[in-house]
CSV table of C-alpha atoms in Angstrom, one decimal:
chain,number,residue,atom,x,y,z
V,14,MET,CA,19.7,1.7,-9.8
V,15,LYS,CA,16.7,2.9,-8.0
V,16,ASN,CA,17.4,4.7,-4.7
V,17,PHE,CA,14.4,3.3,-2.9
V,18,ILE,CA,12.2,0.3,-3.1
V,19,SER,CA,8.6,-0.1,-1.8
V,20,PHE,CA,7.7,0.9,1.7
V,21,PHE,CA,7.4,-2.6,3.0
V,22,LEU,CA,10.4,-4.0,1.2
V,23,GLY,CA,12.5,-1.0,2.3
V,24,LEU,CA,11.5,-1.4,6.0
V,25,LEU,CA,11.7,-5.2,6.3
V,26,LEU,CA,13.1,-6.0,9.6
V,27,ILE,CA,12.5,-9.7,9.5
V,28,SER,CA,10.9,-10.6,7.1
V,29,CYS,CA,-5.2,-26.3,-6.7
V,30,ASN,CA,-6.8,-26.9,-3.2
V,31,GLN,CA,-6.3,-26.7,0.5
V,32,LYS,CA,-5.6,-30.2,1.7
V,33,ASN,CA,-5.6,-32.1,4.9
V,34,GLU,CA,-5.4,-29.0,7.1
V,35,THR,CA,-7.5,-29.1,10.2
V,36,ILE,CA,-8.3,-26.6,12.9
V,37,VAL,CA,-7.4,-28.1,16.2
V,38,LYS,CA,-8.8,-25.3,18.4
V,39,LYS,CA,-10.9,-22.2,18.1
V,40,THR,CA,-11.1,-19.7,20.9
V,41,ASN,CA,-11.1,-16.0,21.5
V,42,THR,CA,-10.3,-16.4,25.2
V,43,ILE,CA,-7.0,-14.5,25.8
V,44,LYS,CA,-4.4,-16.4,27.7
V,45,GLU,CA,-1.4,-15.0,29.5
V,46,THR,CA,1.8,-14.7,27.6
V,47,ALA,CA,5.1,-12.9,27.7
V,48,PRO,CA,5.2,-9.2,26.8
V,49,LEU,CA,5.6,-8.7,23.0
V,50,GLU,CA,9.1,-7.1,23.4
V,51,LYS,CA,10.3,-10.4,25.1
V,52,ILE,CA,9.0,-12.7,22.4
V,53,ASP,CA,11.6,-14.1,20.0
V,54,ILE,CA,10.2,-12.1,17.1
V,55,ASP,CA,12.7,-13.6,14.6
V,56,THR,CA,11.1,-17.0,14.8
V,57,THR,CA,7.6,-16.2,16.1
V,58,LEU,CA,5.7,-14.1,13.6
V,59,PHE,CA,4.8,-14.9,10.0
V,60,SER,CA,2.4,-13.3,7.5
V,61,VAL,CA,-0.8,-15.0,6.3
V,62,TYR,CA,-2.2,-14.3,2.8
V,63,ASP,CA,-5.0,-15.5,0.5
V,64,LEU,CA,-2.9,-17.0,-2.3
V,65,SER,CA,-5.9,-18.0,-4.4
V,66,LYS,CA,-9.6,-18.6,-4.1
V,67,THR,CA,-8.9,-22.0,-2.5
V,68,THR,CA,-5.6,-21.5,-0.7
V,69,THR,CA,-4.9,-19.4,2.3
V,70,ALA,CA,-1.5,-19.9,3.8
V,71,ILE,CA,1.2,-18.9,6.3
V,72,VAL,CA,4.0,-17.5,4.2
V,73,VAL,CA,7.7,-17.4,4.5
V,74,ASN,CA,9.7,-15.3,2.0
V,75,LEU,CA,12.7,-17.0,0.3
V,76,GLN,CA,16.1,-15.3,-0.2
V,77,GLU,CA,15.8,-13.1,2.9
V,78,LYS,CA,18.6,-14.5,5.0
V,79,LYS,CA,18.4,-11.8,7.6
V,80,THR,CA,14.7,-12.4,8.4
V,81,TYR,CA,13.4,-14.8,11.0
V,82,ASN,CA,14.6,-18.3,10.1
V,83,GLY,CA,15.3,-17.0,6.6
V,84,ALA,CA,18.8,-18.6,6.4
V,85,SER,CA,17.5,-22.0,7.5
V,86,PHE,CA,14.6,-22.0,5.0
V,87,ASP,CA,16.9,-20.8,2.2
V,88,GLU,CA,19.5,-23.5,2.9
V,89,ILE,CA,17.0,-26.3,2.8
V,90,PHE,CA,15.3,-25.0,-0.3
V,91,ASN,CA,18.6,-24.5,-2.2
V,92,GLN,CA,19.7,-28.0,-1.3
V,93,ILE,CA,16.5,-29.6,-2.7
V,94,GLU,CA,16.2,-27.2,-5.6
V,95,THR,CA,19.8,-28.0,-6.8
V,96,LYS,CA,19.0,-31.7,-7.0
V,97,ASP,CA,15.4,-31.6,-8.1
V,98,SER,CA,15.3,-28.4,-10.3
V,99,LEU,CA,12.1,-27.0,-8.8
V,100,TYR,CA,12.5,-23.8,-10.9
V,101,ASN,CA,11.5,-25.9,-13.9
V,102,VAL,CA,7.9,-24.9,-12.9
V,103,LEU,CA,8.7,-21.5,-14.4
V,104,TYR,CA,9.4,-22.9,-17.9
V,105,GLY,CA,6.5,-25.4,-18.2
V,106,SER,CA,6.5,-27.4,-21.4
V,107,GLN,CA,9.8,-25.7,-22.5
V,108,THR,CA,11.8,-28.1,-20.4
V,109,ASN,CA,12.2,-31.9,-20.9
V,110,LYS,CA,13.7,-32.4,-17.4
V,111,ILE,CA,11.9,-34.7,-15.0
V,112,LYS,CA,9.5,-33.0,-12.7
V,113,ASN,CA,10.3,-33.8,-9.1
V,114,PHE,CA,7.2,-31.9,-7.8
V,115,GLU,CA,3.5,-31.9,-8.2
V,116,TYR,CA,1.2,-29.0,-8.8
V,117,TYR,CA,-0.8,-28.0,-5.7
V,118,ASP,CA,-2.8,-24.9,-6.9
V,119,THR,CA,-2.3,-23.0,-10.1
V,120,LEU,CA,-5.4,-20.8,-10.0
V,121,GLY,CA,-3.9,-17.9,-8.0
V,122,SER,CA,-1.2,-15.3,-8.3
V,123,TYR,CA,1.5,-18.0,-7.8
V,124,LYS,CA,1.7,-21.5,-9.3
V,125,LEU,CA,2.0,-23.4,-6.1
V,126,ILE,CA,3.9,-26.7,-6.3
V,127,LYS,CA,4.6,-29.4,-3.7
V,128,SER,CA,7.9,-31.3,-3.3
V,129,LYS,CA,7.8,-34.2,-0.8
V,130,LYS,CA,11.5,-33.9,-0.1
V,131,LEU,CA,11.2,-30.2,0.6
V,132,GLU,CA,8.1,-30.7,2.8
V,133,ASN,CA,9.8,-33.4,4.9
V,134,GLU,CA,12.9,-31.2,5.5
V,135,ILE,CA,11.0,-27.9,6.2
V,136,LYS,CA,8.7,-29.6,8.7
V,137,LYS,CA,11.8,-30.3,10.8
V,138,ILE,CA,12.3,-26.6,11.5
V,139,VAL,CA,8.7,-25.3,11.9
V,140,GLU,CA,6.1,-25.8,14.6
V,141,LYS,CA,3.4,-28.4,14.3
V,142,SER,CA,0.7,-25.7,14.9
V,143,TYR,CA,0.4,-21.9,14.9
V,144,TYR,CA,-2.1,-19.3,16.1
V,145,VAL,CA,-3.6,-17.5,13.1
V,146,TYR,CA,-4.9,-14.0,13.8
V,147,GLY,CA,-7.6,-12.4,11.7
V,148,THR,CA,-9.1,-8.9,11.7
V,149,LYS,CA,-11.7,-9.9,14.4
V,150,GLY,CA,-10.3,-13.0,16.2
V,151,PHE,CA,-8.0,-16.0,16.0
V,152,SER,CA,-7.8,-19.8,16.0
V,153,GLU,CA,-5.1,-22.4,16.3
V,154,VAL,CA,-4.2,-24.4,13.1
V,155,THR,CA,-2.0,-27.4,12.5
V,156,ILE,CA,0.6,-27.6,9.7
V,157,ASN,CA,0.2,-30.6,7.3
V,158,ASP,CA,1.3,-29.3,3.9
V,159,VAL,CA,4.3,-27.4,2.6
V,160,VAL,CA,4.2,-25.8,-0.8
V,161,VAL,CA,6.3,-23.4,-2.9
V,162,GLY,CA,5.6,-20.4,-5.1
V,163,LEU,CA,8.5,-19.5,-7.3
V,164,ASP,CA,9.0,-16.4,-9.5
V,165,GLU,CA,12.0,-14.9,-11.3
V,166,CYS,CA,11.0,-11.3,-10.5
V,167,ARG,CA,8.5,-11.3,-7.6
V,168,THR,CA,9.1,-12.6,-4.1
V,169,SER,CA,9.4,-16.4,-4.0
V,170,ILE,CA,7.7,-18.1,-1.1
V,171,ILE,CA,7.3,-21.2,1.0
V,172,ALA,CA,3.8,-21.5,2.2
V,173,PHE,CA,1.9,-23.6,4.8
V,174,PRO,CA,-1.8,-23.9,3.6
V,175,ILE,CA,-4.5,-23.6,6.3
V,176,GLN,CA,-8.1,-24.7,6.0
V,177,ASN,CA,-11.4,-23.9,7.6
V,178,PHE,CA,-10.3,-20.6,9.1
V,179,ASP,CA,-13.6,-19.1,10.1
V,180,THR,CA,-13.6,-15.6,8.4
V,181,ILE,CA,-17.1,-14.8,9.6
V,182,LYS,CA,-16.0,-15.2,13.2
V,183,ASN,CA,-12.3,-14.2,12.9
V,184,GLY,CA,-12.3,-11.9,9.9
V,185,LYS,CA,-9.6,-11.9,7.2
V,186,PRO,CA,-6.4,-13.8,8.3
V,187,ILE,CA,-3.4,-11.5,8.7
V,188,PHE,CA,-0.5,-13.1,10.5
V,189,CYS,CA,0.4,-16.0,12.8
V,190,SER,CA,2.6,-16.8,15.8
V,191,LYS,CA,3.9,-19.9,17.5
V,192,GLN,CA,3.1,-18.4,20.9
V,193,LEU,CA,-0.4,-17.2,21.9
V,194,LEU,CA,-0.3,-13.4,22.0
V,195,LYS,CA,-2.4,-11.4,24.4
V,196,ILE,CA,-4.0,-9.5,21.5
V,197,GLU,CA,-6.9,-7.1,21.9
V,198,TYR,CA,-9.6,-6.1,19.3
V,199,GLN,CA,-11.0,-2.6,20.0
V,200,LYS,CA,-13.9,-1.0,18.2
V,201,SER,CA,-11.9,1.8,16.7
V,202,TYR,CA,-8.2,2.6,15.9
V,203,LEU,CA,-8.8,5.7,13.8
V,204,GLU,CA,-6.6,8.1,15.8
V,205,THR,CA,-3.7,5.7,16.0
V,206,GLN,CA,-4.2,4.6,12.3
V,207,TYR,CA,-4.1,8.3,11.3
V,208,LYS,CA,-0.7,8.8,13.1
V,209,ILE,CA,0.8,5.7,11.5
V,210,ARG,CA,-0.4,6.7,8.0
V,211,GLN,CA,1.2,10.1,8.4
V,212,TYR,CA,4.4,8.5,9.6
V,213,GLU,CA,4.5,6.2,6.6
V,214,GLU,CA,3.8,9.0,4.1
V,215,LYS,CA,6.9,10.9,5.4
V,216,GLU,CA,9.0,7.7,5.4
V,217,SER,CA,8.1,6.8,1.8
V,218,ILE,CA,8.0,10.2,0.2
V,219,ASN,CA,11.1,9.6,-2.0
V,220,TYR,CA,10.5,5.9,-2.7
V,221,ASP,CA,10.4,4.8,-6.3
V,222,TYR,CA,8.1,1.9,-5.6
V,223,LYS,CA,5.1,2.1,-3.3
V,224,ASP,CA,1.4,1.2,-3.1
V,225,ASN,CA,-1.7,3.4,-2.7
V,226,ILE,CA,-3.2,0.8,-0.4
V,227,LYS,CA,-3.6,2.6,2.9
V,228,THR,CA,-2.5,1.0,6.2
V,229,LYS,CA,-5.3,-0.4,8.3
V,230,VAL,CA,-4.9,-1.0,12.1
V,231,PHE,CA,-7.0,-3.9,13.4
V,232,ALA,CA,-5.6,-5.0,16.9
V,233,ASN,CA,-3.1,-4.1,19.6
V,234,ILE,CA,-1.2,-5.4,22.6
V,235,GLY,CA,-0.8,-2.3,24.8
V,236,ASP,CA,1.1,0.3,22.8
V,237,ALA,CA,1.9,-2.2,20.0
V,238,TYR,CA,-0.5,-1.9,17.1
V,239,PHE,CA,-1.0,-4.5,14.4
V,240,ALA,CA,-1.7,-3.4,10.9
V,241,TYR,CA,-1.8,-4.5,7.3
V,242,ASN,CA,-1.7,-3.1,3.7
V,243,ASP,CA,-3.8,-5.4,1.5
V,244,ASP,CA,-6.8,-5.3,-0.8
V,245,PHE,CA,-7.2,-9.1,-0.5
V,246,LEU,CA,-7.8,-9.4,-4.2
V,247,TRP,CA,-4.4,-10.1,-5.7
V,248,GLY,CA,-4.4,-13.8,-4.8
V,249,LYS,CA,-8.1,-14.5,-5.8
V,250,TYR,CA,-8.6,-11.9,-8.6
V,251,PRO,CA,-5.1,-10.7,-9.8
V,252,GLY,CA,-6.6,-8.7,-12.6
V,253,LYS,CA,-8.8,-6.6,-10.2
V,254,SER,CA,-6.1,-5.9,-7.6
V,255,LYS,CA,-4.2,-2.7,-7.3
V,256,CYS,CA,-2.0,-4.0,-4.5
V,257,LYS,CA,1.6,-4.7,-5.5
V,258,PHE,CA,3.2,-4.7,-2.1
V,259,PRO,CA,0.9,-6.5,0.4
V,260,GLY,CA,2.3,-6.3,3.9
V,261,ARG,CA,1.9,-6.7,7.7
V,262,SER,CA,3.4,-4.6,10.4
V,263,ILE,CA,3.5,-3.8,14.1
V,264,TYR,CA,4.1,-0.2,15.3
V,265,ILE,CA,4.8,1.0,18.8
V,266,VAL,CA,2.7,4.1,19.3
V,267,LYS,CA,3.0,6.0,22.6
V,268,LYS,CA,1.6,9.4,23.6
V,269,ASP,CA,4.1,12.2,23.0
V,270,LYS,CA,6.8,9.9,21.7
V,271,PRO,CA,8.0,9.1,18.2
V,272,ILE,CA,6.4,6.1,16.4
V,273,LYS,CA,8.7,3.0,16.4
V,274,LYS,CA,8.6,0.3,13.7
V,275,PHE,CA,8.6,-3.0,15.7
V,276,TRP,CA,8.1,-5.5,12.8
V,277,VAL,CA,7.4,-5.2,9.1
V,278,ASP,CA,6.9,-8.0,6.5
V,279,GLY,CA,5.7,-7.9,2.9
V,280,LEU,CA,5.7,-9.3,-0.6
V,281,ASP,CA,6.9,-7.7,-3.9
V,282,LEU,CA,4.3,-8.6,-6.4
V,283,PHE,CA,5.4,-5.9,-8.8
V,284,GLY,CA,8.8,-7.6,-9.5
V,285,ILE,CA,11.3,-4.8,-8.7
V,286,PRO,CA,14.4,-6.9,-9.6
V,287,CYS,CA,13.2,-7.2,-13.2
V,288,ASP,CA,12.2,-3.5,-13.6
């Protein structure tokens, strides 16, 4: 057995078409909110990824019971899957069982499917809207659809597609929160980014699985710095991507003090369990 997994998987602390999704508000005016340390991090932050050319979504990893609402998502998914055999999507025409789902988007890294039963149950435990933060700004989005991306080896996911996120104004979408964060976008984070990269290199020196995609810092709340590892190609152009472990993270970086990992979340697109 391998001694170490990828950097993001090892450090996890919590871990078709876009349809009917609407932006209900767009603003870059920062509102007051509680300090980051006082926010219920386990149920507040989720990663956002480009899953295909047409689907960008808020993503929750399945089978990670110790992360955010992981146990609740897994419990609901397992109940529906047991009855409706959602994993049949992996076998395509090889199974004669009735399909209790419809295809949502099959053009990206995942074959996304939609189960009405699963959607109805998942909506009972998620917020109706979230704030999605990009590399330059943010907007509030509503949740209308719930889809699933299943895989035998890679991270399986539940996803909430979003639509009309203004990438020209807000940059590439990175993560979301149910509470509005007092986030800042500064012109340069090169010094802090260099420190975080050095820290990560030391932490991952003996890992058997890791990416060559360097961490990029894009925002902060005081001493809390928001970062991502992603080439943004794996969902849209899988064959051109070198990113096997896309992730999002928050580090606490204070002068003359050790760096602290506050939150890390990521996907295994390599398929470590099958290696």
